[in-house]
XYZ file of C-alpha atoms in Angstrom:
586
model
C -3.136 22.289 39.920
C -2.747 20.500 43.194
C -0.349 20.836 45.248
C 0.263 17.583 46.701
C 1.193 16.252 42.764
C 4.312 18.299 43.262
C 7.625 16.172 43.907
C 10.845 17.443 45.603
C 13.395 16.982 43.036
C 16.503 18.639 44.300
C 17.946 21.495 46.409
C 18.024 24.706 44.498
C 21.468 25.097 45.606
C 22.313 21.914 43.911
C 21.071 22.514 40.535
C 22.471 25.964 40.562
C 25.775 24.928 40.976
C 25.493 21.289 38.202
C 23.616 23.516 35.606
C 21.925 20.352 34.216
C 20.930 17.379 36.665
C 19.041 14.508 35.700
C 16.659 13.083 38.890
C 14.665 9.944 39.156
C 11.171 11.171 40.141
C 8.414 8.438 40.193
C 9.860 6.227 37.087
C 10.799 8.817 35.081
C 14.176 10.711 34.545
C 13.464 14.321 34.896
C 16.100 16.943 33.508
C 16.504 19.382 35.861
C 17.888 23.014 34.425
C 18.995 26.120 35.939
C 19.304 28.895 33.271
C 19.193 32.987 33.670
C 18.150 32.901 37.080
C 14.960 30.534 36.725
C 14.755 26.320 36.681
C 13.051 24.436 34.369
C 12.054 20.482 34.141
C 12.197 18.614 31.198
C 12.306 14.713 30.438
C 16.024 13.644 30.109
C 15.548 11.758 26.911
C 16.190 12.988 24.010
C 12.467 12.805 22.075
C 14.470 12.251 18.522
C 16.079 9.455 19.602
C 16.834 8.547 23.026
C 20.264 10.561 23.780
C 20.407 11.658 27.470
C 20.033 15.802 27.206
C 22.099 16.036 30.691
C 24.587 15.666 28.055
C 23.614 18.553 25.914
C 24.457 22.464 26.632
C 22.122 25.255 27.412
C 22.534 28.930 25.602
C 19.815 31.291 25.269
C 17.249 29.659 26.380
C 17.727 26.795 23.821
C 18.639 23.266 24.823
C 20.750 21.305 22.310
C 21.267 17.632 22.314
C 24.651 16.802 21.071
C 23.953 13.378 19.338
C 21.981 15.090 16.420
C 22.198 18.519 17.238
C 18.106 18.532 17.980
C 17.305 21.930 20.000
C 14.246 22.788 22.054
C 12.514 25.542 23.732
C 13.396 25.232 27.951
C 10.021 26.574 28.589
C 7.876 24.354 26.952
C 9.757 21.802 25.254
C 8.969 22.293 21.946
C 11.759 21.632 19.603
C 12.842 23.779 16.541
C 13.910 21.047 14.443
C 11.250 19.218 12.625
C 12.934 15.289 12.457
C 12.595 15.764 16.565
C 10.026 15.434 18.714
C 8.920 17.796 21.470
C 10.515 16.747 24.733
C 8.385 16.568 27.611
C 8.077 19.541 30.393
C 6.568 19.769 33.806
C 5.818 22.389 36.066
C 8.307 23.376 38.510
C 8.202 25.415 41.995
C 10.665 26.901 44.354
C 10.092 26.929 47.530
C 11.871 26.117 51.065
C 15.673 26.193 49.138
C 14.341 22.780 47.189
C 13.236 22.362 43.306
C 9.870 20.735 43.320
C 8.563 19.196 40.143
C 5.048 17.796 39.067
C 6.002 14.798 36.437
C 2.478 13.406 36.719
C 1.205 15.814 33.445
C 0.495 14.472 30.475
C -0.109 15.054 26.760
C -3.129 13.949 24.828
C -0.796 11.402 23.175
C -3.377 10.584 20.195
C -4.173 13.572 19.423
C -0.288 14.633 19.086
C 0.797 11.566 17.290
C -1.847 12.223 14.611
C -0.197 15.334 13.898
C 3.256 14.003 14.119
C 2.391 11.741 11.833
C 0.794 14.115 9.373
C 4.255 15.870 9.959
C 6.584 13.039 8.848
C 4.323 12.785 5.430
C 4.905 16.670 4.976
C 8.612 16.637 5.474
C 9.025 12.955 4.182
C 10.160 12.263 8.053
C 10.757 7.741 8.409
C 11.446 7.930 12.033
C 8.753 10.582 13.015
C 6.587 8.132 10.732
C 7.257 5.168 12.030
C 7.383 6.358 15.916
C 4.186 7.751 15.280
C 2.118 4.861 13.628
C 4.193 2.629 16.527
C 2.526 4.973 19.687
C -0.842 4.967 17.619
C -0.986 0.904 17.181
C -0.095 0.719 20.936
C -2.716 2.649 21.777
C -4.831 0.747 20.322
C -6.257 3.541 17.557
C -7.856 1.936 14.593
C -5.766 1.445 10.917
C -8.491 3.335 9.361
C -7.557 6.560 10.955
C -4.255 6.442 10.065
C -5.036 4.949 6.410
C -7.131 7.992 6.554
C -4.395 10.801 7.278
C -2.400 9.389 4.613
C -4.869 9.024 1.698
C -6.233 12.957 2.698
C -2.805 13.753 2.492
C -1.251 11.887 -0.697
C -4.457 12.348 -2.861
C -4.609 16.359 -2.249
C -0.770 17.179 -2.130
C -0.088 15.377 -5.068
C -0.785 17.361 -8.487
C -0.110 14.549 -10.936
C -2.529 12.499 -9.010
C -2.689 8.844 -7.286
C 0.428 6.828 -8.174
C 2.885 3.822 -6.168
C 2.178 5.511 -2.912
C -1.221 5.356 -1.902
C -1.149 2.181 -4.052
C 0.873 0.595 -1.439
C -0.355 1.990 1.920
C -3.702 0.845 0.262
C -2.794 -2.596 -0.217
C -1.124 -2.927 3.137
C -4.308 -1.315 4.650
C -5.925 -4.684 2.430
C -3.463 -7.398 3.558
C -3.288 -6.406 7.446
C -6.087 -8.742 8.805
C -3.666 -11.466 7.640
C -0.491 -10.299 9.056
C 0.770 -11.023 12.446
C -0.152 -8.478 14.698
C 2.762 -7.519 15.799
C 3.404 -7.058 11.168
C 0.806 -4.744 10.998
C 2.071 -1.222 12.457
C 5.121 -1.889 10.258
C 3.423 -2.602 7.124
C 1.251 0.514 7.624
C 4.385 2.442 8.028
C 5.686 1.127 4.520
C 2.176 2.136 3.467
C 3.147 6.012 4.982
C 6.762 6.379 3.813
C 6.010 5.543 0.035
C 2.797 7.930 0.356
C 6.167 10.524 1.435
C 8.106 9.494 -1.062
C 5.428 9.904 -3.397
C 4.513 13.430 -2.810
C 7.840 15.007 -1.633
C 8.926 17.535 -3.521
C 5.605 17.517 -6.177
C 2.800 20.043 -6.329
C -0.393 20.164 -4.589
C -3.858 19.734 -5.710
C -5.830 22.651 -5.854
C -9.506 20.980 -5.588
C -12.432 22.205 -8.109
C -16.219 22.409 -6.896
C -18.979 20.490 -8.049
C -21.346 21.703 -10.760
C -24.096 23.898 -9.161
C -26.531 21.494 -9.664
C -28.263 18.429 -8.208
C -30.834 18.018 -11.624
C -28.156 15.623 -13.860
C -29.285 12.570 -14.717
C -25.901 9.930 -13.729
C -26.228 9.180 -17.543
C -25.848 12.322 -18.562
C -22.812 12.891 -16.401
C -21.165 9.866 -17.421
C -22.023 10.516 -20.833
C -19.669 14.182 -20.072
C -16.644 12.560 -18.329
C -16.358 9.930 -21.492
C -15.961 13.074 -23.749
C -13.944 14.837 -21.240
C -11.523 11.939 -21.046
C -11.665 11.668 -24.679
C -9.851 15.192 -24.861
C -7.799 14.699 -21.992
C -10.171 17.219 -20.104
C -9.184 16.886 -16.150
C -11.377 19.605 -14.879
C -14.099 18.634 -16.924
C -13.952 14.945 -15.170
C -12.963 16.659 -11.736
C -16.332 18.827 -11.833
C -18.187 15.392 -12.878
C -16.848 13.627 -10.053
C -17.325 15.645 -7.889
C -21.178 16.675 -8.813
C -21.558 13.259 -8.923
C -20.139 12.798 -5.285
C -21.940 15.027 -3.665
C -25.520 14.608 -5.563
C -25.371 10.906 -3.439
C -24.746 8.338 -6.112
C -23.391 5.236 -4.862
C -20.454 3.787 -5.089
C -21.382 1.622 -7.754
C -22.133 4.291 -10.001
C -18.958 6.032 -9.384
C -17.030 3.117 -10.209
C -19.177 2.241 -13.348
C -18.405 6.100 -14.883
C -15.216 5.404 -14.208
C -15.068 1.846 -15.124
C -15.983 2.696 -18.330
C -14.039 6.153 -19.150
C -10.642 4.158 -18.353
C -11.681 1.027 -20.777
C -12.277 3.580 -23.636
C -9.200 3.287 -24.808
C -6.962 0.162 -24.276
C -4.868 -0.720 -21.467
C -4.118 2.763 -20.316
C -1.161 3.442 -19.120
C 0.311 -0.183 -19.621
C -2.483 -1.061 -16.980
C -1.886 1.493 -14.065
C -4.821 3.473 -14.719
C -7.359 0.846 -13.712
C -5.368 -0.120 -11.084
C -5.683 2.826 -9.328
C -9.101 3.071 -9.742
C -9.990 0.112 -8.325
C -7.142 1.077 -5.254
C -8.956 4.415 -4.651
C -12.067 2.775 -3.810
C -10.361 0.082 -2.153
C -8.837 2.805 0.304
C -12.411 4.415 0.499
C -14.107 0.920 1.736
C -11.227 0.937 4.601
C -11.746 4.826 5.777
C -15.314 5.541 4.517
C -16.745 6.991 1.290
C -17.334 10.315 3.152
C -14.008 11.012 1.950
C -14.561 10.253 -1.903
C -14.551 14.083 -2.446
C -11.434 14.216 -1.265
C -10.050 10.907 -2.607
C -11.374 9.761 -6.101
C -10.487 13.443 -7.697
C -6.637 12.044 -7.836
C -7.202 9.126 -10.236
C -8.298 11.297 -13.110
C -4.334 11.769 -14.246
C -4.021 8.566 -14.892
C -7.128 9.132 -17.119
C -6.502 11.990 -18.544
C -2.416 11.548 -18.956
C -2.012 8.051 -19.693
C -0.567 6.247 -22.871
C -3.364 4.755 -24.827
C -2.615 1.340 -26.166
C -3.251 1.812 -29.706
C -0.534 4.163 -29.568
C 1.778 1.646 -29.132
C 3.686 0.088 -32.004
C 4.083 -3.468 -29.809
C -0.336 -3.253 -29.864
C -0.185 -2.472 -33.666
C 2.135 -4.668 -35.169
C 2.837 -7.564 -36.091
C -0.536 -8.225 -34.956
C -2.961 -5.432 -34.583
C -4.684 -5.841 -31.487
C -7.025 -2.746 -31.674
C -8.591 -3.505 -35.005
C -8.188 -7.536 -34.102
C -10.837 -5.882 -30.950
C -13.154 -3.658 -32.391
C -15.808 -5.996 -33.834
C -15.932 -8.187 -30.531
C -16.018 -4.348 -28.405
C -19.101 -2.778 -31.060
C -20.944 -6.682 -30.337
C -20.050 -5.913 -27.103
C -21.073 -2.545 -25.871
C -23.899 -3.634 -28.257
C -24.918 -5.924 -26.084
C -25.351 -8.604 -28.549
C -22.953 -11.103 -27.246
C -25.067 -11.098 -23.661
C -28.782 -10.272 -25.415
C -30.721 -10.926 -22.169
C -28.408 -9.243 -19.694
C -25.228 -10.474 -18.146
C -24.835 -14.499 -17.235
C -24.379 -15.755 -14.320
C -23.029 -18.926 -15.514
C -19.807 -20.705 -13.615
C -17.115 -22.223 -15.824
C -16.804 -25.999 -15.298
C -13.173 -27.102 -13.626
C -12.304 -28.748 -17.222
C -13.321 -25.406 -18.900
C -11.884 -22.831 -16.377
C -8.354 -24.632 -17.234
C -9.519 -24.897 -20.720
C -9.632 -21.157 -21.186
C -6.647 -20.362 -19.219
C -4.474 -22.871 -21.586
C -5.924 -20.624 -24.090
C -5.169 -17.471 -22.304
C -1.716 -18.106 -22.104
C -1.778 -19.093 -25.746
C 0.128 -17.155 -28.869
C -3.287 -17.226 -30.615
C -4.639 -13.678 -29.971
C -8.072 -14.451 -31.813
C -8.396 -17.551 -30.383
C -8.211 -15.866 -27.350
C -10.607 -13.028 -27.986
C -13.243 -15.931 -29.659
C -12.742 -17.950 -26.496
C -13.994 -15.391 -24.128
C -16.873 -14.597 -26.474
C -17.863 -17.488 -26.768
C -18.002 -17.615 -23.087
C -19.605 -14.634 -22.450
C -22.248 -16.090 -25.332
C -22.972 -18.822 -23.382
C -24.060 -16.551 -20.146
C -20.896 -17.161 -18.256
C -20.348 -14.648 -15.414
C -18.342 -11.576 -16.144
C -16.595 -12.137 -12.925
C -16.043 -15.540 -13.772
C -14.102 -14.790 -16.948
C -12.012 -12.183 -15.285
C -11.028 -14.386 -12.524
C -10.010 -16.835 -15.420
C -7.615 -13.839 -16.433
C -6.352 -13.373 -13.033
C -5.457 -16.948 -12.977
C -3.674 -17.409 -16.349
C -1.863 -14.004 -15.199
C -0.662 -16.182 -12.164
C 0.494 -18.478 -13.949
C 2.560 -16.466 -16.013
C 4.462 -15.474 -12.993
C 4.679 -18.843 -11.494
C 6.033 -19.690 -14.790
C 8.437 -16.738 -15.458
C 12.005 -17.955 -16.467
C 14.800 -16.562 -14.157
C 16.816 -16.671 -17.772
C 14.912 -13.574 -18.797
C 16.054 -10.101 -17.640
C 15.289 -8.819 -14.316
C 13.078 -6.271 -15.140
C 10.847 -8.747 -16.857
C 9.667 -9.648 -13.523
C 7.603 -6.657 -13.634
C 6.107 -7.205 -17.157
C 4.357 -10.184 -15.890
C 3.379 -8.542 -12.353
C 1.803 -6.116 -14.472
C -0.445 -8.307 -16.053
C -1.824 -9.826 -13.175
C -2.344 -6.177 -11.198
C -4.522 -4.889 -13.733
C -6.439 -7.854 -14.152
C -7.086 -8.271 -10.429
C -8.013 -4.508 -10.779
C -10.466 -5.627 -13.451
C -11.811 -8.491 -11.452
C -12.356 -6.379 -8.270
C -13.992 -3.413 -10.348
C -16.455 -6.213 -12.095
C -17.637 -7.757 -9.671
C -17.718 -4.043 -7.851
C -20.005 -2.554 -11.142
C -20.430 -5.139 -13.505
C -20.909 -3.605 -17.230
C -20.606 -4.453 -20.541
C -18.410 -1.405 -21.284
C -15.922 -2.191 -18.409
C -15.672 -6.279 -19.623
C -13.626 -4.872 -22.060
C -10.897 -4.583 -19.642
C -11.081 -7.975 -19.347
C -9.884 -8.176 -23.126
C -7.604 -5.657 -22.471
C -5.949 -7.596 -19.842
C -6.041 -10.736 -22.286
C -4.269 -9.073 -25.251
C -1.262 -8.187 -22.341
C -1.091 -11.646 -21.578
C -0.438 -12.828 -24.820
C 2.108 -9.930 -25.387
C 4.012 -11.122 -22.350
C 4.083 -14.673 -23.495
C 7.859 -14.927 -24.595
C 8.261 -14.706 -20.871
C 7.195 -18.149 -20.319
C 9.313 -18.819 -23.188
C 10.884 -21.388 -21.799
C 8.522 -21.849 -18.769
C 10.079 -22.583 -15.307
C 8.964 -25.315 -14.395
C 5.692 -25.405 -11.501
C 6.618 -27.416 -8.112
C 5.818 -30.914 -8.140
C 6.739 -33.884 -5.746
C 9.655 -34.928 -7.767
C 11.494 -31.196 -6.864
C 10.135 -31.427 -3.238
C 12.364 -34.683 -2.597
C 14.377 -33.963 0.423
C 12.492 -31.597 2.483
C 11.321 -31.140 5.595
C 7.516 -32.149 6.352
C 7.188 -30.029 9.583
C 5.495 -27.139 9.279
C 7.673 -24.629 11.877
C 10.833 -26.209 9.586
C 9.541 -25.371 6.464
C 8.475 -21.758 7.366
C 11.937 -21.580 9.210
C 13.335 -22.529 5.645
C 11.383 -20.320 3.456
C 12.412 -16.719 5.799
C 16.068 -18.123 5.369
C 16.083 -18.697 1.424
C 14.494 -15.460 0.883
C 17.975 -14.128 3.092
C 19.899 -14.754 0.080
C 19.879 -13.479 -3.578
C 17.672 -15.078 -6.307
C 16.502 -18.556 -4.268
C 13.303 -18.572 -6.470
C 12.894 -21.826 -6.989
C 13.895 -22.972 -3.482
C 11.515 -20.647 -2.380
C 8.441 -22.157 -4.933
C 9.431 -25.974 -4.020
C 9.259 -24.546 -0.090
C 5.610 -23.230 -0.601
C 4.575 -26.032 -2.981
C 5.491 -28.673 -0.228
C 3.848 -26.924 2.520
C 0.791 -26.150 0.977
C 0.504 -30.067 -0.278
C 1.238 -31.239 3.313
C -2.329 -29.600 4.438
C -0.857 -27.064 6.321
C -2.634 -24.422 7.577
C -2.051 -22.014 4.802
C -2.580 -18.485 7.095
C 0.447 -18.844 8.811
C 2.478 -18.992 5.370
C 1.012 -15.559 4.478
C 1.608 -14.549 7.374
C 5.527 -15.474 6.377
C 5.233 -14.616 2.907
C 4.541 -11.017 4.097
C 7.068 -10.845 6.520
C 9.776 -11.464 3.502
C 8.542 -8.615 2.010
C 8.078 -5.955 5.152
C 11.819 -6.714 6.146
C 12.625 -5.610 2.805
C 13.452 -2.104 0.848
C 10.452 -3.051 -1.235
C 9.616 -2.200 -4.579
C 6.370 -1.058 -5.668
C 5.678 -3.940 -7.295
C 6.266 -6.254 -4.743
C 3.440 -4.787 -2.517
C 1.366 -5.207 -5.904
C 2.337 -8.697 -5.946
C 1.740 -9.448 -2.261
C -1.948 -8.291 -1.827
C -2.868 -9.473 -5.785
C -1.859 -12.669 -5.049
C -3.282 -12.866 -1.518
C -6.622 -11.946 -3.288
C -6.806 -13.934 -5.609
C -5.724 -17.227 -3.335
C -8.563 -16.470 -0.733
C -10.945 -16.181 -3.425
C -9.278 -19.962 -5.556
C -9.078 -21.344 -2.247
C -12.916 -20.632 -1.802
C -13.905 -22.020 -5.018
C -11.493 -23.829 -7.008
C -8.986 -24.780 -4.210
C -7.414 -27.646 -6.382
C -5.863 -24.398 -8.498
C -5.317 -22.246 -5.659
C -1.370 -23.054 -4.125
C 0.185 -22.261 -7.578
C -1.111 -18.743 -7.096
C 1.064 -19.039 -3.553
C 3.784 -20.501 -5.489
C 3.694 -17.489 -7.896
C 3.898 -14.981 -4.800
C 6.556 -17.202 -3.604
C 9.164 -17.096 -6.738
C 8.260 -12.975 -6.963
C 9.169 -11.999 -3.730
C 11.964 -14.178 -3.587
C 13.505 -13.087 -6.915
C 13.456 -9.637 -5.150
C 15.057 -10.131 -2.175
C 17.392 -9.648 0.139
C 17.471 -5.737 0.142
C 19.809 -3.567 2.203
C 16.617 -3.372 4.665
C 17.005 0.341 5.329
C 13.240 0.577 5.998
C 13.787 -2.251 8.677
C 16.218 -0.369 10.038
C 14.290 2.311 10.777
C 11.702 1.051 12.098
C 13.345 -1.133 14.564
C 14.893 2.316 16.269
C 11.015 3.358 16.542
C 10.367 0.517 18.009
C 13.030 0.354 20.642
C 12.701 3.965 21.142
C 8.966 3.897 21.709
C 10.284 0.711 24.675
C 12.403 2.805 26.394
C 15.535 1.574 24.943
C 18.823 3.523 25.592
C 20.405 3.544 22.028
C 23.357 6.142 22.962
C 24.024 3.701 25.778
C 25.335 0.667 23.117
C-alpha cells in the first residue's frame, strides 16, 4: 500500500485518552478507536441505519451501536448481527505520537450488495433489501441481475413451488420500462420482499436430474408429463422438464408440454396454475432461459397440487360446465373445428364487441357455440383469447362496489388467467392449450352476478366538472387514491384524461405509483401489469376499446387503497440512508 494514501488523523495521545473520536478525513467521518492497547479506524456511521457509533461503547473487541444494539468486529468491521451491514474499516499506522489513517480503500460495492441482497431474501431482511437493490440501481447494474438473484432464490428455496412472490417481482420486472425511473428500484424491491415473504419459513427444493438420455422424442416426453400430471406425479414431471431442458428444446416446446398438461383438467387451481406458467417464462425472457433448469421445475405444484375444476360443486351444478365442455374439447383436440390448421383470421370491430357481449352473457352454451363458431370460421386463437381478456376487463370496470370486498378478487382472477392464456397462445399456439381459453370463458360467466348490477363505465355526463389539464388531473387521481374507496372518482379521473388525448404513458406511470406507495396485495400487482398488457396491446389494435381497460385498472387499485404504507416506509429510510441522511439527528 502506499504510503503517501495515509492521512494524519489524530495524536495518539488524544485518542487514548477520548476512547472513541470521530475525525473528518477527506469527506468522510472516520471513527477513531483505542481499545487493549491498539487503534483501529472505522466509518462513524452506523451501516444499519445511520446512528453515529462515537456514540456506542467498546468491550471485548466488539463495538455496539446503541440505537439498535447492532455490534461489529473492531478489526474488520464485520458485524454479527445479520439486519446490519458491515461498517467500513481502514488501515491505520502509528507513527511520530500521531494516528494515521488511509480512508481512500474501498469495497467492490457490486459484488457485496449482490450478496446483501441475497441475504435480506434468506432472512426476510426489508431494509437490507431495499438498501441493497437502492446501491445496485445507482450503480447503474441491470434489473435482470437482480430479477435473477431473486427468481434462483424463490424458485429453489421454496418446496411447494412458484406462488404470489415471484409472481410479483415478475410482473414488476414486466411493468418497469413504463415506470418513472426514479419507480423502478422501488418496485423491484416490492418484487424482492414478497419473494421473502414467500419463502420464509417454508422448505427448500431439493432439485432432481434429468433422465440419462438425449434419444426422447419431445412427443414422447410430453406424452409422460400428461400421465404424470394425471396422477399427481411431481418427480415424474420434474425429470421431464428437466430432460427436456437440457436436451435443447425451445422455449416453445416447453411451454406447449406445459400448456397442455395444465389445460387437462379445468381451470386449475381457480386459475393460478396457468398463471404461473406463463409468469415463469415471463421471468425467464427478462434473465435468460439458461436458467430454466433452475426456474420452470417450481411450477409443477401448481400442477400437480391444484384443485381441478370438475371437482367443484359451483362447475357441476346448476349447470354442468365439464360435461356442457367435453364435446366442443374431443372436436377440439380433434382438430375438427380448425381442419386445415389454426386461422389466422381477425375479428371485425362489430364482432370483437359482439362476442364479448356474449362473453359476459348468463348463456354458458351460447358462449361455448360462439367461440366455436369462431374458431370454425379460422379466427386466430390469439384473437379469441384477447376477446376473453377484454370481456374479463370489463367485468372489473363493471364490478359493483355493493358487492363484498373480497369480490374484487373474483373478477381479478378472471382476467389474470386469461391474460395468462393469451400470453401462453400466442407464446405456443395449440389446439390442446385453446381450451384454456374456454376455461377462462366458463369463469366469466360464473362471476357474472358481480356485474349484477353493473357500475356504471365513465362517460361525459360523470366527467362534468373536471379539470381538462393534464398535470391537474394526474394531481387529482394520486390524491383520490389517498382516501378509502374513491373508485369511481378515480374511473371518471382516468376516463376524462384518456378522452382529452393525453399522452396516456404518463398516467401509467401514475397509476403505478398508487400502487408502489401502497402495502399491496398480491392481486393488485396482478391487476397492474394485466391491465398494462392488455392496454398496450388494445391501444395497438383496437384503440377505440382500449381506455376502459385503464378505467378498470383505475377502479381496482383505487378500491384498494390507501394502505398503512409500511413498505413505503421502508424504503424511504433506504433511500435517505443510501444519501447520507442523518436519521438519529431528527
Amino acid at each position: 500500500m502506499s504510503e503517501n494514501r495515509f492521512i494524519r488523523a489524530a495524536a495518539l495521545e488524544e485518542i487514548e485518552a477520548a476512547g472513541l473520536k470521530a475525525v473528518q478525513l477527506e469527506g468522510k467521518v472516520v471513527l477513531l478507536v483505542a481499545h487493549e492497547g491498539e487503534v483501529f479506524a472505522v466509518d462513524n456511521r452506523c451501516p444499519h441505519m445511520g446512528f453515529p457509533l462515537e456514540r456506542g461503547s467498546v468491550k471485548n473487541g466488539v463495538l455496539t451501536c446503541h440505537w439498535h444494539h447492532a455490534r461489529f468486529e473492531l478489526c474488520s468491521g464485520g458485524t454479527f448481527d445479520p439486519f446490519a451491514d458491515d461498517v467500513h474499516s481502514y488501515p491505520v499506522k502509528i507513527e511520530g505520537g500521531g494516528i494515521w489513517v488511509d480512508p481512500h480503500t474501498v469495497r467492490d460495492e457490486i459484488a457485496y450488495q449482490k450478496q446483501r441482497l441475497a441475504d435480506g431474501l434468506e432472512q426476510n431482511l426489508r431494509l437490507v433489501m431495499g438498501k441493497a437493490v437502492i446501491s445496485l440501481n445507482s450503480q447503474r447494474v441491470a434489473p435482470e441481475e437482480l430479477l435473477t438473484i431473486g427468481g434462483a432464490f424463490g424458485a429453489r428455496q421454496r418446496n411447494a413451488g412458484w406462488r404470489d412472490g415471484l409472481t410479483i417481482m415478475t410482473a414488476m420486472g414486466n411493468v418497469l420500462p413504463q415506470l418513472l425511473p426514479e419507480d423502478r428500484p422501488l418496485a423491484l424491491f416490492h418484487g424482492m420482499l414478497h419473494v421473502a415473504d414467500n419463502v420464509a419459513g417454508q422448505a427448500p427444493h431439493f432439485p432432481l436430474d434429468p433422465l440419462p438420455t438425449e434419444s426422447v422424442t419431445p412427443e414422447r416426453l410430453k406424452s409422460w408429463l400428461r400421465e404424470f400430471a394425471e396422477v399427481r406425479d411431481r418427480d415424474g414431471i420434474e425429470r421431464v422438464v428437466l430432460t427436456a431442458v437440457r436436451t435443447g428444446y425451445s422455449q416453445e416446446q416447453l411451454a406447449d408440454m406445459l400448456f397442455a398438461a395444465v389445460t387437462d383438467h379445468a381451470y386449475l387451481d381457480g386459475g393460478h396454475s396457468i398463471d404461473f406458467i406463463n409468469k415463469a417464462f415471463e421471468l425467464l425472457d427478462l434473465i435468460g432461459w439458461q436458467q430454466a433448469a433452475a426456474i420452470l421445475p417450481s411450477v409443477i405444484p401448481g400442477i400437480t397440487a391444484g384443485i381441478r375444476m370438475e371437482e367443484v360443486s359451483s362447475w357441476r351444478t346448476p349447470v354442468d360446465l365439464i360435461e356442457l365442455l367435453e364435446p366442443v374439447f374431443a372436436e377440439l383436440v380433434g382438430g375438427k373445428l380448425t381442419p386445415a390448421g389454426f386461422g389466422e383470421k381477425r375479428l371485425t370491430t362489430e364482432a370483437f364487441e359482439q362476442l364479448s357481449d356474449t362473453l359476459l352473457g348468463d348463456d354458458p352454451a351460447a358462449i361455448s357455440r360462439s367461440l366455436a363458431e369462431a374458431l370454425t370460421d379460422r379466427i386466430a386463437l390469439s384473437e379469441l383469447s384477447l376477446t376473453v381478456c377484454y370481456a374479463a376487463a370489463l367485468r372489473v370496470a363493471r364490478f359493483h362496489t355493493s358487492n363484498e370486498f373480497n369480490d374484487w378478487i373474483a373478477v381479478l382472477h378472471s382476467l389474470s388467467s386469461a391474460n395468462a392464456t393469451h400470453r401462453l397462445l400466442k407464446r405456443a399456439p395449440s389446439l390442446e392449450g385453446a381450451r384454456a381459453i374456454w376455461h377462462s370463458a366458463m369463469h366469466l360467466y360464473l362471476n357474472r352476478f358481480l356485474n349484477a348490477p353493473a357500475a356504471r363505465l365513465p362517460s361525459e355526463a360523470s366527467v362534468t366538472g373536471l379539470s381538462a389539464d393534464a398535470d391537474t388531473l394526474l394531481h387529482e387521481l394520486l390524491e383520490r387514491t389517498d382516501q378509502r374507496q374513491q373508485v369511481e372518482e378515480a374511473a371518471a379521473i382516468c376516463y376524462r384524461y384518456l378522452t382529452l388525448g393525453h399522452d396516456p404513458n404518463r398516467l401509467i406511470e401514475v397509476l403505478a405509483r398508487t400502487l408502489l406507495r401502497e402495502d399491496g396485495e398480491f392481486h393488485s400487482y396482478q391487476m397492474l401489469e394485466a391491465g398494462l398488457q392488455l392496454y398496450r396491446e388494445l391501444a395497438a389494435e383496437r384503440p377505440e376499446l382500449a381506455p376502459t381497460v385503464l378505467v378498470a385498472v383505475a377502479r381496482y387499485l383505487a378500491g384498494h387503497a390507501p394502505t398503512d404504507r409500511a413498505t413505503t416506509q421502508t424504503y424511504r429510510i433506504a433511500s435517505r440512508l443510501h444519501a447520507g441522511e442523518a436519521l438519529a439527528a431528527e
